[in-house]
mmCIF file with all atom_site columns, C-alpha atoms and ligand atoms in Angstrom:
data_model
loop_
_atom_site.group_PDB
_atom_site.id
_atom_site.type_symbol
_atom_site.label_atom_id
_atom_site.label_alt_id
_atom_site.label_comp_id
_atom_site.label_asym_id
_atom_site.label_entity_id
_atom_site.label_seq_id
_atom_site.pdbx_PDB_ins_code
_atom_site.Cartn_x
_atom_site.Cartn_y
_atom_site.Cartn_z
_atom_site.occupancy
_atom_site.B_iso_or_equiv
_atom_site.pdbx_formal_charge
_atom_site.auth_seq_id
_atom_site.auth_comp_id
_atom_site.auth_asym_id
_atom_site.auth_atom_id
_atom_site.pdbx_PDB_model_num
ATOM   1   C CA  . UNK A 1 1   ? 3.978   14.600 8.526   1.00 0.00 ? 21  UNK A CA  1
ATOM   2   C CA  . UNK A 1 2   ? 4.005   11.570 6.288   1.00 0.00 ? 22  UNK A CA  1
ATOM   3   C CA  . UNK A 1 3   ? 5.158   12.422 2.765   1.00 0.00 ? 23  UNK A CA  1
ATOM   4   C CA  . UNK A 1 4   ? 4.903   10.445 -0.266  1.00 0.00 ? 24  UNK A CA  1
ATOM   5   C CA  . UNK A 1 5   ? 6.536   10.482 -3.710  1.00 0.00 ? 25  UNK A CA  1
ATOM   6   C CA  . UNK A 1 6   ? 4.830   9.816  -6.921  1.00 0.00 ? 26  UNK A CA  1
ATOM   7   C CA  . UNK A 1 7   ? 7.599   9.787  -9.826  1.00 0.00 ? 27  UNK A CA  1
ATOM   8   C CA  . UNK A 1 8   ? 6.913   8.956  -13.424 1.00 0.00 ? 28  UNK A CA  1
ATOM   9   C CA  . UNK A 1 9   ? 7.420   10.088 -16.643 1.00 0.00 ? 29  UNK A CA  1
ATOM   10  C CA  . UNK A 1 10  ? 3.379   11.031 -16.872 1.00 0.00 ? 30  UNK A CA  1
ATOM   11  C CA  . UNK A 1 11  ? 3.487   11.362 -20.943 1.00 0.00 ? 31  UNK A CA  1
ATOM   12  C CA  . UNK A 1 12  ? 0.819   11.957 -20.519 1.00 0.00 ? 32  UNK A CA  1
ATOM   13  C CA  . UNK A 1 13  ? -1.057  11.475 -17.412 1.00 0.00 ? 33  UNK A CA  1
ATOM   14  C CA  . UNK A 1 14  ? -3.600  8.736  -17.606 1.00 0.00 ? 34  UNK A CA  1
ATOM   15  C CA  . UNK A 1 15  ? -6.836  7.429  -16.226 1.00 0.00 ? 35  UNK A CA  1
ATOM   16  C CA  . UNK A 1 16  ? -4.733  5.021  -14.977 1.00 0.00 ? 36  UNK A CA  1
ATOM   17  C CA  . UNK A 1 17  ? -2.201  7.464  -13.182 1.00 0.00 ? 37  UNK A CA  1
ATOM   18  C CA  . UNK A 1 18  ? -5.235  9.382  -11.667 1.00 0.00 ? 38  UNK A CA  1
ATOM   19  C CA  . UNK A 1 19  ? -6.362  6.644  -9.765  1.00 0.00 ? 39  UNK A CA  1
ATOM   20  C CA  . UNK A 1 20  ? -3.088  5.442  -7.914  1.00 0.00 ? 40  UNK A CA  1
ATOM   21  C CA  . UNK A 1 21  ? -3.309  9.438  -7.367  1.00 0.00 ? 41  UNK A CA  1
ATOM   22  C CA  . UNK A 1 22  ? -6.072  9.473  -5.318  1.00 0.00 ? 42  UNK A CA  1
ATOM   23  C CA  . UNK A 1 23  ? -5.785  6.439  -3.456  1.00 0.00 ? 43  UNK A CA  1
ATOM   24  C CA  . UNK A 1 24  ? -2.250  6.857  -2.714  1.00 0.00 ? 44  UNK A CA  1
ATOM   25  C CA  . UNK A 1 25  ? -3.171  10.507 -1.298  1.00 0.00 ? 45  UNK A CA  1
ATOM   26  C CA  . UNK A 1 26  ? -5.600  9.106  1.033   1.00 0.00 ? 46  UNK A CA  1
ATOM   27  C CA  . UNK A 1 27  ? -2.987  7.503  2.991   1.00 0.00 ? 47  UNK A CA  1
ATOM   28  C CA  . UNK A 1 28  ? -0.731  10.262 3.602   1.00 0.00 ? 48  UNK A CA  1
ATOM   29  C CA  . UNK A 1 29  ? -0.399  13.834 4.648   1.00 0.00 ? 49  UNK A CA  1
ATOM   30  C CA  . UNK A 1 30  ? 1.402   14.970 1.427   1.00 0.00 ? 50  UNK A CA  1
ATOM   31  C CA  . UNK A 1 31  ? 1.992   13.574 -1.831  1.00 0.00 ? 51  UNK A CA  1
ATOM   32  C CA  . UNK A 1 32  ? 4.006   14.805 -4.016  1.00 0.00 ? 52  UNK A CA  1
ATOM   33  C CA  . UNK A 1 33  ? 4.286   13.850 -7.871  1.00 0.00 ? 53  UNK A CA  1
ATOM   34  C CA  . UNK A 1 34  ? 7.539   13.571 -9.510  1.00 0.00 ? 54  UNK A CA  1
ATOM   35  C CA  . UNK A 1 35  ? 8.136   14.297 -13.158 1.00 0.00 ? 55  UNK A CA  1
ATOM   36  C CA  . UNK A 1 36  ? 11.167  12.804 -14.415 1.00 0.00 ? 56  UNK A CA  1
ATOM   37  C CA  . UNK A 1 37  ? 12.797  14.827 -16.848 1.00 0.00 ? 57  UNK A CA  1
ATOM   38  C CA  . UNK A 1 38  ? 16.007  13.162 -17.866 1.00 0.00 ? 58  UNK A CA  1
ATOM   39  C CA  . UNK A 1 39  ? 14.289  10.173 -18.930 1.00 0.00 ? 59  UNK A CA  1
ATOM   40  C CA  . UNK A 1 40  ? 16.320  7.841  -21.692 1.00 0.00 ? 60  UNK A CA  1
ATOM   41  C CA  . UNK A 1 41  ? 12.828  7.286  -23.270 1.00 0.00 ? 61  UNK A CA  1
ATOM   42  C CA  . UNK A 1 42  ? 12.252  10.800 -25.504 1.00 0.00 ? 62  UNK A CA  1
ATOM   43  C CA  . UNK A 1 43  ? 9.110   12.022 -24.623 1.00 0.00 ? 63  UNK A CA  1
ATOM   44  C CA  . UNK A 1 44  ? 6.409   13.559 -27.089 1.00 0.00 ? 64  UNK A CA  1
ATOM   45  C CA  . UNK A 1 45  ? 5.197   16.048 -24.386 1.00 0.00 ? 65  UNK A CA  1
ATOM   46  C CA  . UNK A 1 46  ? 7.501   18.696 -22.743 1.00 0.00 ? 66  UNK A CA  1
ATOM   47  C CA  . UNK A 1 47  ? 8.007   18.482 -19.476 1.00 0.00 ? 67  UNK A CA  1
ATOM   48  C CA  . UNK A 1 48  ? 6.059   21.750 -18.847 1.00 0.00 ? 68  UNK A CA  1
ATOM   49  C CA  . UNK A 1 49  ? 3.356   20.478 -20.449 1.00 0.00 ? 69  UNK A CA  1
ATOM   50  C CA  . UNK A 1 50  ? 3.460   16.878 -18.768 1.00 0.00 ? 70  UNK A CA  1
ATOM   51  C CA  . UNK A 1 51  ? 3.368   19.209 -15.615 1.00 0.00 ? 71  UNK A CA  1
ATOM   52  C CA  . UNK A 1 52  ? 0.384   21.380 -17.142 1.00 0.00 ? 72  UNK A CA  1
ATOM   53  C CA  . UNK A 1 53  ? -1.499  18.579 -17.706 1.00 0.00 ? 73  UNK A CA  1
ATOM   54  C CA  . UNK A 1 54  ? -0.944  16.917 -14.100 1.00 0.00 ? 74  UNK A CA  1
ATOM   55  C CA  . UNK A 1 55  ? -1.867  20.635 -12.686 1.00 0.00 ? 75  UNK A CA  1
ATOM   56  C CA  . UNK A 1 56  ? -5.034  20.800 -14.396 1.00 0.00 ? 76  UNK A CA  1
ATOM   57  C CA  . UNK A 1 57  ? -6.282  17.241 -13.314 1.00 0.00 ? 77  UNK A CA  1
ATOM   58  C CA  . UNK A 1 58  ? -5.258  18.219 -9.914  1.00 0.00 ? 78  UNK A CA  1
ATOM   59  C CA  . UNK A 1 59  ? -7.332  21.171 -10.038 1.00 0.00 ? 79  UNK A CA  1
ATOM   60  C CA  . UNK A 1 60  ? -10.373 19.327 -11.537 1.00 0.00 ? 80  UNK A CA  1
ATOM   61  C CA  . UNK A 1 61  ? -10.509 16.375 -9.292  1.00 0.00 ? 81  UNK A CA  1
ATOM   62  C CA  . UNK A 1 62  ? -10.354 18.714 -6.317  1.00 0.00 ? 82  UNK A CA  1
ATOM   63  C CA  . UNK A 1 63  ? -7.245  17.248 -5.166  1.00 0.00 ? 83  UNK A CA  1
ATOM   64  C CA  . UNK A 1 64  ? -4.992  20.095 -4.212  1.00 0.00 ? 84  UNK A CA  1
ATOM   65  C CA  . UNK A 1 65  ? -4.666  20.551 -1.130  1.00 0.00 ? 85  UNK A CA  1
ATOM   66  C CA  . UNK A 1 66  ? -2.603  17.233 -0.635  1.00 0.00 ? 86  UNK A CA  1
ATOM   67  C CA  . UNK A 1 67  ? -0.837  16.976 -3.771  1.00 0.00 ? 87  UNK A CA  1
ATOM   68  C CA  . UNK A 1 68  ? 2.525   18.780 -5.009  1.00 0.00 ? 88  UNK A CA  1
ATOM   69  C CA  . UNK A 1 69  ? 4.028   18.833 -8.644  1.00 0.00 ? 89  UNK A CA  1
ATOM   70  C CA  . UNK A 1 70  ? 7.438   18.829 -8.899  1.00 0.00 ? 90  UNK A CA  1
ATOM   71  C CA  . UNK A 1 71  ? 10.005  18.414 -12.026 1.00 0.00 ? 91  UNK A CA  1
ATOM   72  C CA  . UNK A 1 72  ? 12.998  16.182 -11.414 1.00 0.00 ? 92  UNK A CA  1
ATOM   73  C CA  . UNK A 1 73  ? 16.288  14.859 -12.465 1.00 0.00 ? 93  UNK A CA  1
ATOM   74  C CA  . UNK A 1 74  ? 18.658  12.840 -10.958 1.00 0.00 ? 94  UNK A CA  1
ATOM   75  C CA  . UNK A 1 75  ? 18.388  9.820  -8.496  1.00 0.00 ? 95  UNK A CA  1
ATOM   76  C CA  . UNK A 1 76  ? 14.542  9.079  -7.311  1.00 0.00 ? 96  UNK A CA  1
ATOM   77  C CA  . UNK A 1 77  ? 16.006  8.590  -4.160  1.00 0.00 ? 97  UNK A CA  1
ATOM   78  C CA  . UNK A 1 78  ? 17.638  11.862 -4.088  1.00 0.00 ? 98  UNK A CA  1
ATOM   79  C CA  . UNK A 1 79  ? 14.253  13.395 -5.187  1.00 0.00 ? 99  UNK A CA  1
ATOM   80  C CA  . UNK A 1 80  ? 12.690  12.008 -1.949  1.00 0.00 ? 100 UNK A CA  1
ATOM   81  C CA  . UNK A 1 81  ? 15.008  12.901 0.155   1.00 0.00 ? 101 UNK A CA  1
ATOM   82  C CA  . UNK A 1 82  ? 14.498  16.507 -0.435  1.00 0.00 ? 102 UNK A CA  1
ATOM   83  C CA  . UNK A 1 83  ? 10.837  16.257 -0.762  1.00 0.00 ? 103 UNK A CA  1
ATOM   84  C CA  . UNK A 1 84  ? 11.587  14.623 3.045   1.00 0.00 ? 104 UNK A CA  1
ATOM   85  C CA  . UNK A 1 85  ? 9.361   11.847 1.683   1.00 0.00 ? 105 UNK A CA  1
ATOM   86  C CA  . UNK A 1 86  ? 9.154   8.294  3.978   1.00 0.00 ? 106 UNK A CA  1
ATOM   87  C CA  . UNK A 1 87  ? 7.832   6.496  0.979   1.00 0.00 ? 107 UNK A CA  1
ATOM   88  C CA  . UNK A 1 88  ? 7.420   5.849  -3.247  1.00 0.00 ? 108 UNK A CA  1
ATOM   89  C CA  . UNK A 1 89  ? 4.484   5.409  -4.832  1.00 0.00 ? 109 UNK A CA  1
ATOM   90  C CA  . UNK A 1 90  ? 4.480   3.102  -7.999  1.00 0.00 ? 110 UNK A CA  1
ATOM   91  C CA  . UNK A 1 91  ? 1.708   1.223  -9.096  1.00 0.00 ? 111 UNK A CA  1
ATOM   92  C CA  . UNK A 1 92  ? 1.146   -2.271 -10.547 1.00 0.00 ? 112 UNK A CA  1
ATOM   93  C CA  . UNK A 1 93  ? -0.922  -3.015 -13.238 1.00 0.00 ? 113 UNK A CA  1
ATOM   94  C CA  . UNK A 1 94  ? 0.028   -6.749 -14.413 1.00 0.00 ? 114 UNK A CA  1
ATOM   95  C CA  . UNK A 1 95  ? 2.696   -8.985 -13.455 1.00 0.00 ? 115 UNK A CA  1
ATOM   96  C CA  . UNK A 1 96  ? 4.925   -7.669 -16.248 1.00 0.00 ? 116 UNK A CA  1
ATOM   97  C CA  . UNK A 1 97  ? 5.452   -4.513 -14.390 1.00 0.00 ? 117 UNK A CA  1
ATOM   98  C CA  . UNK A 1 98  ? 6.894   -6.547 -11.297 1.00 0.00 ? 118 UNK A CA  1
ATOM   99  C CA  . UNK A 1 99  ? 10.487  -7.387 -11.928 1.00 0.00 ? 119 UNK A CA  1
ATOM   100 C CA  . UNK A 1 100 ? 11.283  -4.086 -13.205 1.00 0.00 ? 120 UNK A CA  1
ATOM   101 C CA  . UNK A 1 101 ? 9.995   -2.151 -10.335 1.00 0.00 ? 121 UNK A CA  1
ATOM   102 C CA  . UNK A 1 102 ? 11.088  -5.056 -7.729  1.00 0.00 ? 122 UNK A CA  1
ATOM   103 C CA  . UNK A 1 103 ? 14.680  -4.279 -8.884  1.00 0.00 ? 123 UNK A CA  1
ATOM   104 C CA  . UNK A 1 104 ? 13.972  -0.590 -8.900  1.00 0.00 ? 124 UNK A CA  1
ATOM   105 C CA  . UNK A 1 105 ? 12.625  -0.697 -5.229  1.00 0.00 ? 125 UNK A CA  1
ATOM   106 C CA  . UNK A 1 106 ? 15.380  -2.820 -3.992  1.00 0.00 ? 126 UNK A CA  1
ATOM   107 C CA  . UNK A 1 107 ? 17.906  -0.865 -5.583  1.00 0.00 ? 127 UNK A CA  1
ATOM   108 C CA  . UNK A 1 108 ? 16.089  2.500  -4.121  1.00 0.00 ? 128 UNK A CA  1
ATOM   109 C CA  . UNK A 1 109 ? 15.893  0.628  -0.476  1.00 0.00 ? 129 UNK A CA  1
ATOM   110 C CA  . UNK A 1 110 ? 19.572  -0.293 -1.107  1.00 0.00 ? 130 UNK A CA  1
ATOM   111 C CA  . UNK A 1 111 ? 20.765  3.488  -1.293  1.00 0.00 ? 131 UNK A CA  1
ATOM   112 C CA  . UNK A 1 112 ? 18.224  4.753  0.994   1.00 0.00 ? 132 UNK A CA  1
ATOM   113 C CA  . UNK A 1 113 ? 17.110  2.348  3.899   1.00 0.00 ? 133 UNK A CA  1
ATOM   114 C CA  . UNK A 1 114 ? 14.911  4.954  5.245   1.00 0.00 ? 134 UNK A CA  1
ATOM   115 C CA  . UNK A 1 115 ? 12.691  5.544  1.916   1.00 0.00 ? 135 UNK A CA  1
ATOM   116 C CA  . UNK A 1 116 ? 10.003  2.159  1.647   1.00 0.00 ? 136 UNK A CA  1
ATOM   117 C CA  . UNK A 1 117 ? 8.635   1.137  -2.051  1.00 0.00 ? 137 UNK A CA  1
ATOM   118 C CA  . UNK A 1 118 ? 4.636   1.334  -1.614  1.00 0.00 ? 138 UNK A CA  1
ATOM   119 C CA  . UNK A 1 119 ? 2.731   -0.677 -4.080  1.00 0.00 ? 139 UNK A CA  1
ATOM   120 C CA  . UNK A 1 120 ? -0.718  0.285  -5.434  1.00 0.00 ? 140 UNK A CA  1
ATOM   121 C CA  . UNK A 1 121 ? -2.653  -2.639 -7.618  1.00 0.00 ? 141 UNK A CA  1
ATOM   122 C CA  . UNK A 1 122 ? -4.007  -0.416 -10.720 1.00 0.00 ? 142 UNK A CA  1
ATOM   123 C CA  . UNK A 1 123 ? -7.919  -1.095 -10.655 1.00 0.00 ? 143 UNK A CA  1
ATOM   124 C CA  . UNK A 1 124 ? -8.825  -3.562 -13.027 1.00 0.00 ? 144 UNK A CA  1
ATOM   125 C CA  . UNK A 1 125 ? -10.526 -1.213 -15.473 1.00 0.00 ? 145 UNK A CA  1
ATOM   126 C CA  . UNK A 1 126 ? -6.490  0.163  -16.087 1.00 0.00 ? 146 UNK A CA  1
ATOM   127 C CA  . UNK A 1 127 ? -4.503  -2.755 -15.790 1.00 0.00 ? 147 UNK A CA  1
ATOM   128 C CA  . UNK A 1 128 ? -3.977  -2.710 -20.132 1.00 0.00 ? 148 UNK A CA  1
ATOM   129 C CA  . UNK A 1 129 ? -3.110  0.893  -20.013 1.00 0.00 ? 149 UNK A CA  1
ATOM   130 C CA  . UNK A 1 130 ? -0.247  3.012  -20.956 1.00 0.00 ? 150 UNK A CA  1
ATOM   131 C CA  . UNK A 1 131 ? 0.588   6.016  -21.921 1.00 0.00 ? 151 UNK A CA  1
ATOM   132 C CA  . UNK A 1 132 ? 2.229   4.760  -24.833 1.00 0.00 ? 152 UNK A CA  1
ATOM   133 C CA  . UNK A 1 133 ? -1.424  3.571  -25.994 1.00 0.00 ? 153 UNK A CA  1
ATOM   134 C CA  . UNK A 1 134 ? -2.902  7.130  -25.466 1.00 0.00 ? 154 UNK A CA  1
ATOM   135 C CA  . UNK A 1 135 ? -0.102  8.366  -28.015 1.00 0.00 ? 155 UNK A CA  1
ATOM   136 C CA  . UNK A 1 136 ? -0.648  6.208  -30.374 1.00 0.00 ? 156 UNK A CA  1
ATOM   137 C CA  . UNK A 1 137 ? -4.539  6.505  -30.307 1.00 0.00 ? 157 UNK A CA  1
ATOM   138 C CA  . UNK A 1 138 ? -4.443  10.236 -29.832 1.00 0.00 ? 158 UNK A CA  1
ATOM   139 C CA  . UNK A 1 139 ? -1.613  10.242 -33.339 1.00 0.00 ? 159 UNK A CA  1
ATOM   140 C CA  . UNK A 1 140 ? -4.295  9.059  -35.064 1.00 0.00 ? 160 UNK A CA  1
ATOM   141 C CA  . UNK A 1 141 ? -6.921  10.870 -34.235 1.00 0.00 ? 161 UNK A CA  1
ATOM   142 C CA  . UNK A 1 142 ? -8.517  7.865  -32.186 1.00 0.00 ? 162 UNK A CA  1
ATOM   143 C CA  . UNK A 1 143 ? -11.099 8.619  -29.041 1.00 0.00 ? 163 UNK A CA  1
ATOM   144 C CA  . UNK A 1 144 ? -9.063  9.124  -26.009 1.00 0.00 ? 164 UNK A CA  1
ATOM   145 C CA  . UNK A 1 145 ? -12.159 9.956  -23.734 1.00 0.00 ? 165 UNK A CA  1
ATOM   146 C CA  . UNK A 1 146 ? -11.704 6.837  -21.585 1.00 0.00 ? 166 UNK A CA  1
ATOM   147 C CA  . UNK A 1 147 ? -8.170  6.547  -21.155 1.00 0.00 ? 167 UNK A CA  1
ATOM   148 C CA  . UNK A 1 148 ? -7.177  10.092 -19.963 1.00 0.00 ? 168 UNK A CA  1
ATOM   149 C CA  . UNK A 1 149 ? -9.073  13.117 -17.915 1.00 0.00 ? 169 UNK A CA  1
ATOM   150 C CA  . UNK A 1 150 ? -11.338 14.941 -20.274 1.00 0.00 ? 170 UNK A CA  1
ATOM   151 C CA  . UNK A 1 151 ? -9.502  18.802 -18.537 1.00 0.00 ? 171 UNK A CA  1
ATOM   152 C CA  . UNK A 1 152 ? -6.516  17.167 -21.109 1.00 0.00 ? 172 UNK A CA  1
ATOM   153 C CA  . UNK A 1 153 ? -7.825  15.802 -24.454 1.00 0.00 ? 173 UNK A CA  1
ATOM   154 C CA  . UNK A 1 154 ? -8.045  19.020 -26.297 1.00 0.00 ? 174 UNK A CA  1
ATOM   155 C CA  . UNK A 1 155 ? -4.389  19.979 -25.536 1.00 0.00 ? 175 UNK A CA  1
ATOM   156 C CA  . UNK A 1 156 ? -2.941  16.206 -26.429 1.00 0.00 ? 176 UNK A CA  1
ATOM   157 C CA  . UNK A 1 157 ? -4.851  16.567 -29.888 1.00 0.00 ? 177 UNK A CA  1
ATOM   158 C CA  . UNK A 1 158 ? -3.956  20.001 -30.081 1.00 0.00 ? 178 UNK A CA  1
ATOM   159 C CA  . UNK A 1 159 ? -0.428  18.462 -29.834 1.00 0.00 ? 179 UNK A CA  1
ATOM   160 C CA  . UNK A 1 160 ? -0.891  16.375 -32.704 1.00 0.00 ? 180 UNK A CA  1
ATOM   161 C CA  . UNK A 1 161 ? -1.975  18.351 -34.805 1.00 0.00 ? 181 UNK A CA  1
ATOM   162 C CA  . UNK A 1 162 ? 1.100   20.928 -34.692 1.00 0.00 ? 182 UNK A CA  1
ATOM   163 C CA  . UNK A 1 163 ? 3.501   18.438 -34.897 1.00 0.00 ? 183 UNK A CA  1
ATOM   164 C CA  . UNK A 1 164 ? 1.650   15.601 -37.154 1.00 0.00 ? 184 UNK A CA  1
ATOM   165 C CA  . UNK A 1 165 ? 1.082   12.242 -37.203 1.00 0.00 ? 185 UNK A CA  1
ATOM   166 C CA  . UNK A 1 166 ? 4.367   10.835 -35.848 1.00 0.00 ? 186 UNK A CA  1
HETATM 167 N N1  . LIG B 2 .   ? -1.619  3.641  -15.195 1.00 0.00 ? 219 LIG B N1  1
HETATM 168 C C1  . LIG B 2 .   ? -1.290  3.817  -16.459 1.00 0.00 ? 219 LIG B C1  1
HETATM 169 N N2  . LIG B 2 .   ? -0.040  3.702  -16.920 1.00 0.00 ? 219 LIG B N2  1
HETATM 170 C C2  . LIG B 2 .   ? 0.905   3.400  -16.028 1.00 0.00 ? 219 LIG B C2  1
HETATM 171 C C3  . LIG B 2 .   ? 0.641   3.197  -14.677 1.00 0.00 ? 219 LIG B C3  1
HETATM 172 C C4  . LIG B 2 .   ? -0.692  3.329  -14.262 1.00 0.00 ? 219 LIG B C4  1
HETATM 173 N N3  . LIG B 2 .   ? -1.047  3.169  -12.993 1.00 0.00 ? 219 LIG B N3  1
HETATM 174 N N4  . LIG B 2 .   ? 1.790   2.891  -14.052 1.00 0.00 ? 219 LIG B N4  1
HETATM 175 C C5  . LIG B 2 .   ? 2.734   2.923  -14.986 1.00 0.00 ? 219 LIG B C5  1
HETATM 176 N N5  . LIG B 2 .   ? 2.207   3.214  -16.175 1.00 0.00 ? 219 LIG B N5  1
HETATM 177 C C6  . LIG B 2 .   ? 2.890   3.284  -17.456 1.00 0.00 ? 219 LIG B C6  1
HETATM 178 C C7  . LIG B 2 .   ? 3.265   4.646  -17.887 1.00 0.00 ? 219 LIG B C7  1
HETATM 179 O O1  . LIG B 2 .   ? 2.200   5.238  -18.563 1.00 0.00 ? 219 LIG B O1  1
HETATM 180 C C8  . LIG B 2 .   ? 4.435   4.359  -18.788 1.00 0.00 ? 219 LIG B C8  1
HETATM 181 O O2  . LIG B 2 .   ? 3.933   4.008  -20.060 1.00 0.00 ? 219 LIG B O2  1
HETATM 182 P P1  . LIG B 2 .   ? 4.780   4.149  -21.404 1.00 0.00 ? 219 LIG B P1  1
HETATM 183 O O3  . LIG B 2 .   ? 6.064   3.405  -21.219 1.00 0.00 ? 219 LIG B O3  1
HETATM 184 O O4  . LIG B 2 .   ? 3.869   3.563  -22.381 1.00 0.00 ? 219 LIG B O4  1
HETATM 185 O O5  . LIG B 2 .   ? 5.014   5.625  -21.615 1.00 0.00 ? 219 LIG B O5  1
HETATM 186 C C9  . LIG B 2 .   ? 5.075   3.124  -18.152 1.00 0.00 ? 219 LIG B C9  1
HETATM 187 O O6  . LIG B 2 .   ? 4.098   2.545  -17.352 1.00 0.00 ? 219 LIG B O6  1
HETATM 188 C C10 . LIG B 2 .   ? 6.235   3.363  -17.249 1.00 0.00 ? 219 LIG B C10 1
HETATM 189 O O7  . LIG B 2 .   ? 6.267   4.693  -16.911 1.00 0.00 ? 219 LIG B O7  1
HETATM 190 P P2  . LIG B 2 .   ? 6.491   5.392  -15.547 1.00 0.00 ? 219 LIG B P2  1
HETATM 191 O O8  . LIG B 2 .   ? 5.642   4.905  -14.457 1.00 0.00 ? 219 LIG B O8  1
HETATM 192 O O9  . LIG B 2 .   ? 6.397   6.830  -15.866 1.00 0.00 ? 219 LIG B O9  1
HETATM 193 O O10 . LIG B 2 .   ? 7.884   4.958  -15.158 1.00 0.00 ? 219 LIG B O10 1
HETATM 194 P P3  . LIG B 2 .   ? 9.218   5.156  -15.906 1.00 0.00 ? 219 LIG B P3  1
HETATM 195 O O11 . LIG B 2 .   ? 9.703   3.784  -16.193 1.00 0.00 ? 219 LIG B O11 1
HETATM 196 O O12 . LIG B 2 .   ? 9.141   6.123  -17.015 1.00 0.00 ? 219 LIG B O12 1
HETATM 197 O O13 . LIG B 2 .   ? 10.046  5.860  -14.760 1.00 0.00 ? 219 LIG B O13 1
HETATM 198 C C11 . LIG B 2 .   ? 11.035  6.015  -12.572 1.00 0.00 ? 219 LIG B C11 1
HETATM 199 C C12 . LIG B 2 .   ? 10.217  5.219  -13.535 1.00 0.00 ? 219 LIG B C12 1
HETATM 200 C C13 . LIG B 2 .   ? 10.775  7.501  -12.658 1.00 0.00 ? 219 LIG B C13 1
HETATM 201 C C14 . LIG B 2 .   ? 10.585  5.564  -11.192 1.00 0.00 ? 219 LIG B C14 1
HETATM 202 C C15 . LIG B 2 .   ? 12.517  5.652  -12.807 1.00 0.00 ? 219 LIG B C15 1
HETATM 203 O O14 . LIG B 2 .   ? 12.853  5.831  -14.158 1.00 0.00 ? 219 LIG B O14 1
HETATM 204 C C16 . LIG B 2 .   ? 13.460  6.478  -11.952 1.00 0.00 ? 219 LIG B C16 1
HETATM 205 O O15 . LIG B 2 .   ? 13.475  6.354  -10.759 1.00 0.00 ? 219 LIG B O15 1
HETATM 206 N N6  . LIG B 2 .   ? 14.270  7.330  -12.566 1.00 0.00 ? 219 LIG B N6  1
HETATM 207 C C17 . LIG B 2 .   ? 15.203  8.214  -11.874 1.00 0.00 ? 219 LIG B C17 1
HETATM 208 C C18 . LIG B 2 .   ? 16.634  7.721  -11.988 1.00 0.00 ? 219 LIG B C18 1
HETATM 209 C C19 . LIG B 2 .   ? 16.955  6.729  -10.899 1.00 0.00 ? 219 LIG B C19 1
HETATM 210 O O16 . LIG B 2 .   ? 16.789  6.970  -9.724  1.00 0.00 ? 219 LIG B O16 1
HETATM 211 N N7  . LIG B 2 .   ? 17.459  5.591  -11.333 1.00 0.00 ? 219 LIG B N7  1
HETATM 212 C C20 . LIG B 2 .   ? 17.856  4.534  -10.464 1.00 0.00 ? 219 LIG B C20 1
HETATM 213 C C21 . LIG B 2 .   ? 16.721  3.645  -10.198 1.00 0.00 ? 219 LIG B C21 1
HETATM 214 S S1  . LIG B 2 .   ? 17.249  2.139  -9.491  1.00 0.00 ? 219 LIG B S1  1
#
């Protein structure tokens, strides 16, 4: 069974995100997303609801059946090795992101040799976003509708408006 990981910090899942998703899951048996939780960066969502929202775009883009959500902490490569994943998912949406996650997949290769780096290009249409640009639209009341599954909009603004424009 070939078994994929996914991890990220997903705050909050994007357009973006959803798209290395799908394509990634076409090319393996299982993939299963990782949501970091003891992430240096302080995230506005919880990490129940950064799971919520990846559960709900699951459900509404029919995409169950291959995909797992899972919490983590801890080494990435520890993460894969009990998901008895082969492989890492990260995607690539300008050259900015590439010596960051070179140096993260060598590193990963370096303490696992067994567990590959697997590189998605983001489409074109995604290559400028972030989920830091979804907060900061969504914090002031901005439209959201193209940059993140409509199943999640309500809740992120919902978000903002119980704890206020940040
Ligand atoms: N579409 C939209 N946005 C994307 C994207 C895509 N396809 N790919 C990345 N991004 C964005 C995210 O939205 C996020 O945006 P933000 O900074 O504005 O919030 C940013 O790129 C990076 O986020 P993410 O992909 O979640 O990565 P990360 O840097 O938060 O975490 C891990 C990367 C989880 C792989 C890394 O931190 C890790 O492995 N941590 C575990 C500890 C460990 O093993 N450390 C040793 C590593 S050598």
């Amino acid at each position: 069974m070939k078994i994929a990981v996914y991890p990220g910090s997903f705050d909050p899942v994007t357009l973006g995100h959803l798209d290395i998703i799908q394509r990634a899951s076409k090319l393996v048996d299982r993939l299963v997303i990782g949501v970091l939780t003891n992430i240096s960066k302080k995230t506005v969502f919880s990490m129940e609801e950064r799971v919520k929202f990846l559960e709900l775009v699951i459900k509404e883009y029919n995409l169950e059946s291959k995909i797992k959500i899972e919490s983590f902490n801890g080494l990435l490569v520890d993460f894969a090795k009990a998901q008895n994943a082969s492989f890492i998912v990260r995607g690539l949406r300008a050259v900015t992101d590439f010596d960051y996650e070179l140096q993260l997949a060598q590193t990963n290769h370096v303490m696992v040799p067994d567990i590959d780096t697997v590189f998605f290009t983001t489409r074109l249409e995604y290559s400028y976003l972030s989920s830091s640009t979804v907060r900061e639209i969504a914090n002031f009341g901005g439209d959201i509708r193209h940059f993140v599954p409509e199943c999640i909009i309500q809740f992120i603004y919902d978000k903002y408006k119980t704890i206020g424009s940040v």
